[in-house]
Coordinates of C-alpha atoms and ligand atoms in Angstrom, one line a residue:
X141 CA 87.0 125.4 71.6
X142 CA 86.8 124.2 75.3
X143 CA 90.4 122.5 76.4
X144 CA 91.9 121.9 80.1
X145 CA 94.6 123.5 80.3
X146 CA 97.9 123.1 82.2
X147 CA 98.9 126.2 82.9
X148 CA 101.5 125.7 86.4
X149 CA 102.6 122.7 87.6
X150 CA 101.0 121.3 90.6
X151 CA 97.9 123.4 90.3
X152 CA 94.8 122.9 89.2
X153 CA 94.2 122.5 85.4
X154 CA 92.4 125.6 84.1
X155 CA 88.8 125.6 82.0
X156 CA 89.4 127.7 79.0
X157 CA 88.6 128.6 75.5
X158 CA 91.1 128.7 73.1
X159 CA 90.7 129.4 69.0
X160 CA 89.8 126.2 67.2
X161 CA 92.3 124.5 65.4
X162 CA 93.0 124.6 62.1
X163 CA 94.6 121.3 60.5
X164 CA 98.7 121.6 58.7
X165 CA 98.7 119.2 55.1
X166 CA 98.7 115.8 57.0
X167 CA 96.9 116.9 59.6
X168 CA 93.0 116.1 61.1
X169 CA 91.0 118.1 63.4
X170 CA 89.1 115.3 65.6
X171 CA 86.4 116.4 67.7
X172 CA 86.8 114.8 70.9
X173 CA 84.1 112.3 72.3
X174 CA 86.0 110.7 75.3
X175 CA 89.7 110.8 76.3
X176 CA 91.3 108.8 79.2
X177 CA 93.1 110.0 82.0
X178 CA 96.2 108.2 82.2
X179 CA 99.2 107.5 85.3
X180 CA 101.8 109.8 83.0
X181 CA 99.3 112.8 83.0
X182 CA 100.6 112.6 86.8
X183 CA 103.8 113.1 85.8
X184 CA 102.8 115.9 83.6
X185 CA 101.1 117.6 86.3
X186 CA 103.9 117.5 88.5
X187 CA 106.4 119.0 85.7
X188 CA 108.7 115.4 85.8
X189 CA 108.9 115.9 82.2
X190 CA 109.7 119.7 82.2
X191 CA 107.4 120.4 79.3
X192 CA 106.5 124.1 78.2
X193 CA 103.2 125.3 79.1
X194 CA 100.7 126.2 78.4
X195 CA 99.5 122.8 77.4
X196 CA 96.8 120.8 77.1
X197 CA 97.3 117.4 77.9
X198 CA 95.2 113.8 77.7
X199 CA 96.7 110.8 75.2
X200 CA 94.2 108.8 75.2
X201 CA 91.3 110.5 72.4
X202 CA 88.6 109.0 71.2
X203 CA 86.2 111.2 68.6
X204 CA 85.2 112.1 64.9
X205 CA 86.9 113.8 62.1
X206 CA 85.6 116.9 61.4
X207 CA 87.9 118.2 59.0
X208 CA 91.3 117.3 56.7
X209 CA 94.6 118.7 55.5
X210 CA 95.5 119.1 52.7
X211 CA 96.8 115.9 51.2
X212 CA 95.2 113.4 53.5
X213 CA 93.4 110.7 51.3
X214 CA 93.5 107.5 54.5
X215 CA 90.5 109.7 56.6
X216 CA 87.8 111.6 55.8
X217 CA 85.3 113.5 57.9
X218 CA 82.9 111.6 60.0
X219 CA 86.0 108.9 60.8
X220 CA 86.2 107.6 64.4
X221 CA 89.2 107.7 65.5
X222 CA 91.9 107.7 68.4
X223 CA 95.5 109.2 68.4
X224 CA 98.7 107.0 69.5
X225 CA 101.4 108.8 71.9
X226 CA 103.5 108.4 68.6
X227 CA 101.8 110.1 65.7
X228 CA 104.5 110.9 63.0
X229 CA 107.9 110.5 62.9
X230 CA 110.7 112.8 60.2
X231 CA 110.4 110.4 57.8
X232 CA 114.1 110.0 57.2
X233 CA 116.0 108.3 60.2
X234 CA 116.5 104.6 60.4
X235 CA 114.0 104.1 62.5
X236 CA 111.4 106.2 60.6
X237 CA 112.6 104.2 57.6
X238 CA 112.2 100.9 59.3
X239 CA 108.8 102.8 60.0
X240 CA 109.1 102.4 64.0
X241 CA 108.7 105.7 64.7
X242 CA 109.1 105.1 67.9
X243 CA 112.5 105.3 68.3
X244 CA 112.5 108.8 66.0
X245 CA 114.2 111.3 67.8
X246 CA 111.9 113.5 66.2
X247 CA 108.5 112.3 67.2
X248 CA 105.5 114.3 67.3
X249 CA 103.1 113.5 69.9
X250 CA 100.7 115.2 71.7
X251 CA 103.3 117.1 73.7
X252 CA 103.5 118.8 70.2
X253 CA 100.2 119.6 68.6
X254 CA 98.0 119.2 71.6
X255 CA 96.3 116.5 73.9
X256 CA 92.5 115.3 74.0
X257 CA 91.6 116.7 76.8
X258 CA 90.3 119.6 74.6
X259 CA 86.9 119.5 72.5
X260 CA 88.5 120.0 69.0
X261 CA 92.3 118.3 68.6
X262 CA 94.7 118.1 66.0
X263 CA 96.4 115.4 65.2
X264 CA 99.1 114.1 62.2
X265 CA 96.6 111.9 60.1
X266 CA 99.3 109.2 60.3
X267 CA 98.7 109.3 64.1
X268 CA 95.2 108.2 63.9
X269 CA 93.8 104.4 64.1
X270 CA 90.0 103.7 63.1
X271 CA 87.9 102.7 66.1
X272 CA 86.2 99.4 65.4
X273 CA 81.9 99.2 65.2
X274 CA 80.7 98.1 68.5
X275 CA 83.1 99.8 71.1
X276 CA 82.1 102.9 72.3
X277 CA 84.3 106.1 72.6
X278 CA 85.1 105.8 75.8
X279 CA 85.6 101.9 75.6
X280 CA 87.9 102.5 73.2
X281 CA 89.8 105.7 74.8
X282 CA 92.0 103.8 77.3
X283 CA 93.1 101.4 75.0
X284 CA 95.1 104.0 73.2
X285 CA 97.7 104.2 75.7
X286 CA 97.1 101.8 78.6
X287 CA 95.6 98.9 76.3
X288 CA 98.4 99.5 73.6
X289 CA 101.2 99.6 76.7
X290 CA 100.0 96.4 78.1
X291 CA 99.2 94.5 74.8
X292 CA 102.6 95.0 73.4
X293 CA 104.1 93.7 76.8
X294 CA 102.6 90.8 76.4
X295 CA 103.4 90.5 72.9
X296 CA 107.1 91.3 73.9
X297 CA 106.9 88.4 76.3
X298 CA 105.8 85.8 73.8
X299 CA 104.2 83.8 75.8
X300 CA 103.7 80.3 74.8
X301 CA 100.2 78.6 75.2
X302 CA 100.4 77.2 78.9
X303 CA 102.4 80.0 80.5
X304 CA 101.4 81.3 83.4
X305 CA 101.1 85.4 83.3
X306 CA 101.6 87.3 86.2
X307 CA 100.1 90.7 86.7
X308 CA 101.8 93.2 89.0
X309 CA 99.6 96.6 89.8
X310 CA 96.0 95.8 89.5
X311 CA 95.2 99.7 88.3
X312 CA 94.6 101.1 84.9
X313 CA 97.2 98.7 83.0
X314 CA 97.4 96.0 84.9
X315 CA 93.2 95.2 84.8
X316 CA 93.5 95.7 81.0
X317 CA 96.7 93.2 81.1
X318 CA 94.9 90.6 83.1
X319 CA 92.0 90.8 80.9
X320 CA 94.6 90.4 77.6
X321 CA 96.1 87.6 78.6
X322 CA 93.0 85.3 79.8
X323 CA 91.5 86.9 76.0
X324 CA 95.1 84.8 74.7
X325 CA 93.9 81.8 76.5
X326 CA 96.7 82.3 79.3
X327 CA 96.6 81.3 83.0
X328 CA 96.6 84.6 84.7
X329 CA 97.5 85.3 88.4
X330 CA 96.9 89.0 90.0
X331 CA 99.5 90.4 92.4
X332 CA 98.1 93.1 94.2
X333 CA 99.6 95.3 97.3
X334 CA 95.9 96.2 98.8
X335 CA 93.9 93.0 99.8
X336 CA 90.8 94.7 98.9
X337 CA 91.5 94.3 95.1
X338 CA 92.2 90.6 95.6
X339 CA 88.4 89.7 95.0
X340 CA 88.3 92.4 92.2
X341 CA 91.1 90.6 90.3
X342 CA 89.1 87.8 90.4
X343 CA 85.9 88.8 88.7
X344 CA 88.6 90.8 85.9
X345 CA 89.4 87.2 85.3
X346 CA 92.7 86.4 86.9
X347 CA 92.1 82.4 88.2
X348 CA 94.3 83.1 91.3
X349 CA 95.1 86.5 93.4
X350 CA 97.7 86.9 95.6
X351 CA 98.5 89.7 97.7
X352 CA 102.4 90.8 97.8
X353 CA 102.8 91.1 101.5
X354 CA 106.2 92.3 101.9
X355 CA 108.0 90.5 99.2
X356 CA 106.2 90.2 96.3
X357 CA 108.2 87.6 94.3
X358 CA 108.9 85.3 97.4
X359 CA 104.5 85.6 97.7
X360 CA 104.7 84.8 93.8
X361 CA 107.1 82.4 94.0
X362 CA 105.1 80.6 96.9
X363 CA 102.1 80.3 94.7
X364 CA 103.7 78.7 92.0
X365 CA 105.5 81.2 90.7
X366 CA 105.0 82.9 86.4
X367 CA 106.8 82.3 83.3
X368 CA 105.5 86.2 82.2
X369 CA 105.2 88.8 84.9
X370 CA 103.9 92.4 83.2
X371 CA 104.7 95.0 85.3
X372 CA 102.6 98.2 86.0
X373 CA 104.7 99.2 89.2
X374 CA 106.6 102.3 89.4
X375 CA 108.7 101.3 91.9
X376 CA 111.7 100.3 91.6
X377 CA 112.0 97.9 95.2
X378 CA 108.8 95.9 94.2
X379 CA 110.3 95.3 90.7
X380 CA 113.4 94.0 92.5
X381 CA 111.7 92.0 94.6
X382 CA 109.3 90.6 92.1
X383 CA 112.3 88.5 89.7
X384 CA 112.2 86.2 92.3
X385 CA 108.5 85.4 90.9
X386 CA 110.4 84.1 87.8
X387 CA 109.9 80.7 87.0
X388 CA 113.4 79.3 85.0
X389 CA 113.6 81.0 81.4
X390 CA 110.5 83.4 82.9
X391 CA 110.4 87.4 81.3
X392 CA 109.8 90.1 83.9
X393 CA 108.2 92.8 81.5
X394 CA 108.7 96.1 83.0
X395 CA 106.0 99.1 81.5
X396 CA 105.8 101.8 84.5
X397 CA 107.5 104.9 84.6
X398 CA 110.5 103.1 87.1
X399 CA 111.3 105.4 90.1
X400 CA 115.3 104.1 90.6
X401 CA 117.6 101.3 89.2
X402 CA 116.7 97.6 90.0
X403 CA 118.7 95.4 92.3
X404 CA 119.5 92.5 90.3
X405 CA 121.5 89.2 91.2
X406 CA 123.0 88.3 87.8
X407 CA 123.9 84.7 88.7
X408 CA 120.4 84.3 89.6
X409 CA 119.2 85.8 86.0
X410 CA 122.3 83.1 84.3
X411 CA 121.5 79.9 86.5
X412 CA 117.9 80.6 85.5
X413 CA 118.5 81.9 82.4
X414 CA 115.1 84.8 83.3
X415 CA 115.0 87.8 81.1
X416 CA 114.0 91.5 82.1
X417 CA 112.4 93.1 79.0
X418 CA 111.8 97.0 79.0
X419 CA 108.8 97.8 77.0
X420 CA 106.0 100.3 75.9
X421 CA 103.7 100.9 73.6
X422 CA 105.3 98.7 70.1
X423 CA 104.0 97.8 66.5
X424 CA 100.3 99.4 65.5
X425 CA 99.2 96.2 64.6
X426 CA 98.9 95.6 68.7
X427 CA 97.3 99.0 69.4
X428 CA 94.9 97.2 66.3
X429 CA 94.3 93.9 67.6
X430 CA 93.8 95.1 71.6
X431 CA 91.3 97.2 70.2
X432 CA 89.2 94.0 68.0
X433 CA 89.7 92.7 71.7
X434 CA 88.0 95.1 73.2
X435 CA 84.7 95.1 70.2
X436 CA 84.8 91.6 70.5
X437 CA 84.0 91.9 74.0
X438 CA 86.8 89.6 75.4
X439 CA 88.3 92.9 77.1
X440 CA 86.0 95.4 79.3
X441 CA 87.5 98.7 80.0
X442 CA 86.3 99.3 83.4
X443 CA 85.6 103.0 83.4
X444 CA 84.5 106.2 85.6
X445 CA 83.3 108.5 83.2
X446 CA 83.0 112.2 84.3
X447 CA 82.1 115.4 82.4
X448 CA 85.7 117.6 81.4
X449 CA 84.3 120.3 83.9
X450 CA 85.2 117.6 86.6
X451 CA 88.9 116.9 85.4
X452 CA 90.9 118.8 88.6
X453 CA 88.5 116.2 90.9
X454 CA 89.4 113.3 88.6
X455 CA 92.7 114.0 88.6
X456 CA 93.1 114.5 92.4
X457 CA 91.2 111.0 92.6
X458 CA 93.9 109.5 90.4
X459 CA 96.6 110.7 92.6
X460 CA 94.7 109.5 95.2
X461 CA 94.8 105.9 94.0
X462 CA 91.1 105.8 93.7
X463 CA 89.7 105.2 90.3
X464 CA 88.7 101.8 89.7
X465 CA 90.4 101.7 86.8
X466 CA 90.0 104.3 84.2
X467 CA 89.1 107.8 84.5
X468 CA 87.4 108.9 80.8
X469 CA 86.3 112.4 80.5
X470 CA 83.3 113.4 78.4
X471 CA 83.3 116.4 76.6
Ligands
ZN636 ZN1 99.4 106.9 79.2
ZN637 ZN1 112.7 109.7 62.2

């Protein structure tokens, strides 16, 4: 089989063929249709998470079953499915038996048996989530990491019916999370660093855009303000900055890969009584219901979609903060 492989850090991903894999009891082979390119495959790339390579990455898969383990009775061949990050956990901790694998400290992922950016993947069958009819593969690709990231922020949030959701990072998440929460019936309002996504956050279905300047939450707070802000930022100084957005009793829901501590004034957080909520990909059951979202057509993945012989150039345009606002590779 064909994978991209990562083969140095911060060099380009190499083309090669590698023997086709053969599926463990519990396991699938899934042959790959579309897979997303996601903000962590940055941090891949650059080695932040100090993984052993070779590896193959991409955790966003979308394709068919093509063959079973031993012991798997839930998929059969000809299945449609994607993998979550979290695919199996051991089974015996308390958070396995509380089944939120999760928090397992043993967690197979991708990292483990291989990513999607690869024509044949394996994958723990327990991993896998049926794609609905009426999405296609690369539709559905994204939603297996940056649809499942932002649904279950929102979620986390519990927003009631009249809140006002902020977005923060109009990019891969945050045009998925604006698109969520007007699918809940929320009033959405885009924050956005470049002014040329402003108009763009409109037609994704935000009712008001505003552009951070250089204080987002004093900007959010001027227009009014959010009882929910989801937050695709990575920095650390903008997610300071934005609390001050926080209406009283408001939740700042933080989903980026963080680059420092926040700067928090706690009296402000008790005389308000606002709430800072970490939070990533949660229950299945939102991974399940973004997805009937996204079949229903009340969510529209907006995609570049670009042949796997392409994926150094993708991935240069994703550092580059160009891809408007999902990179899915074709293979
Ligand atoms: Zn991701
Ligand atoms: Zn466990």
């Amino acid at each position: 089989m064909r994978a991209a492989v990562i083969t140095k850090y911060n060099a380009d991903w190499e083309l090669k063929t590698l023997p086709d894999p053969r599926p463990s009891p519990g396991q699938v082979v899934i042959k790959i249709a579309a897979s997303g390119m996601c903000g962590t495959d940055l941090h891949v790339h650059h080695g932040i998470f100090g993984l052993p390579l070779p590896i193959v990455a991409g955790h966003e898969p979308v394709g068919e079953i093509v063959e079973v383990g031993a012991g798997v009775t839930s998929l059969k061949a000809g299945d449609r499915v994607g993998v979550s990050w979290a695919q199996k956990g051991c089974g015996r901790c308390r958070a396995c038996q509380e089944q939120r694998i999760m928090y397992c400290q043993e967690q197979q992922s991708w990292m483990h048996l291989g990513g999607g950016n690869s024509e044949l993947m394996l994958a723990w069958a327990e991993g896998c989530t049926l794609v609905p009819k009426g999405v296609s593969s690369e539709a559905a690709a994204p939603v297996f990491c940056a649809g499942f990231t932002v649904f279950s922020g929102l979620r986390h949030a519990e927003p009631r019916p009249g809140d006002r959701v902020a977005v923060l990072g109009i990019g891969g998440l945050g045009h998925l999370a604006v698109q969520f929460a007007r699918a809940l019936g929320l009033e959405v309002v885009a924050v956005t660093g470049s002014a040329s996504k402003k108009s763009e956050a409109l037609e994704l279905g935000a009712q008001e855009a505003i552009v951070a300047g250089d204080h987002a939450g004093q900007a959010l707070a001027k227009a009014g303000g959010a009882d929910v802000i989801l937050s695709t930022s990575n920095s650390a100084a903008h997610l300071s900055q934005i609390i001050e957005g926080l209406r009283p009793e408001g939740r700042l829901v933080s989903m980026g890969v963080v680059d420092g501590p926040l700067q928090i004034d706690p009296m402000s957080m008790m005389l308000r009584q606002t709430r800072v909520i970490g939070s990533t990909q949660g229950a299945r059951r939102d991974l399940v219901e973004a997805l009937d979202l996204v079949a229903a057509d009340k969510v529209k993945p907006r995609l570049e979609i670009y042949p796997i012989e392409k994926v150094n150039e993708v991935r240069d345009r994703l550092i580059a903060g160009r891809v408007r606002y999902r990179a899915v590779l074709q293979h």
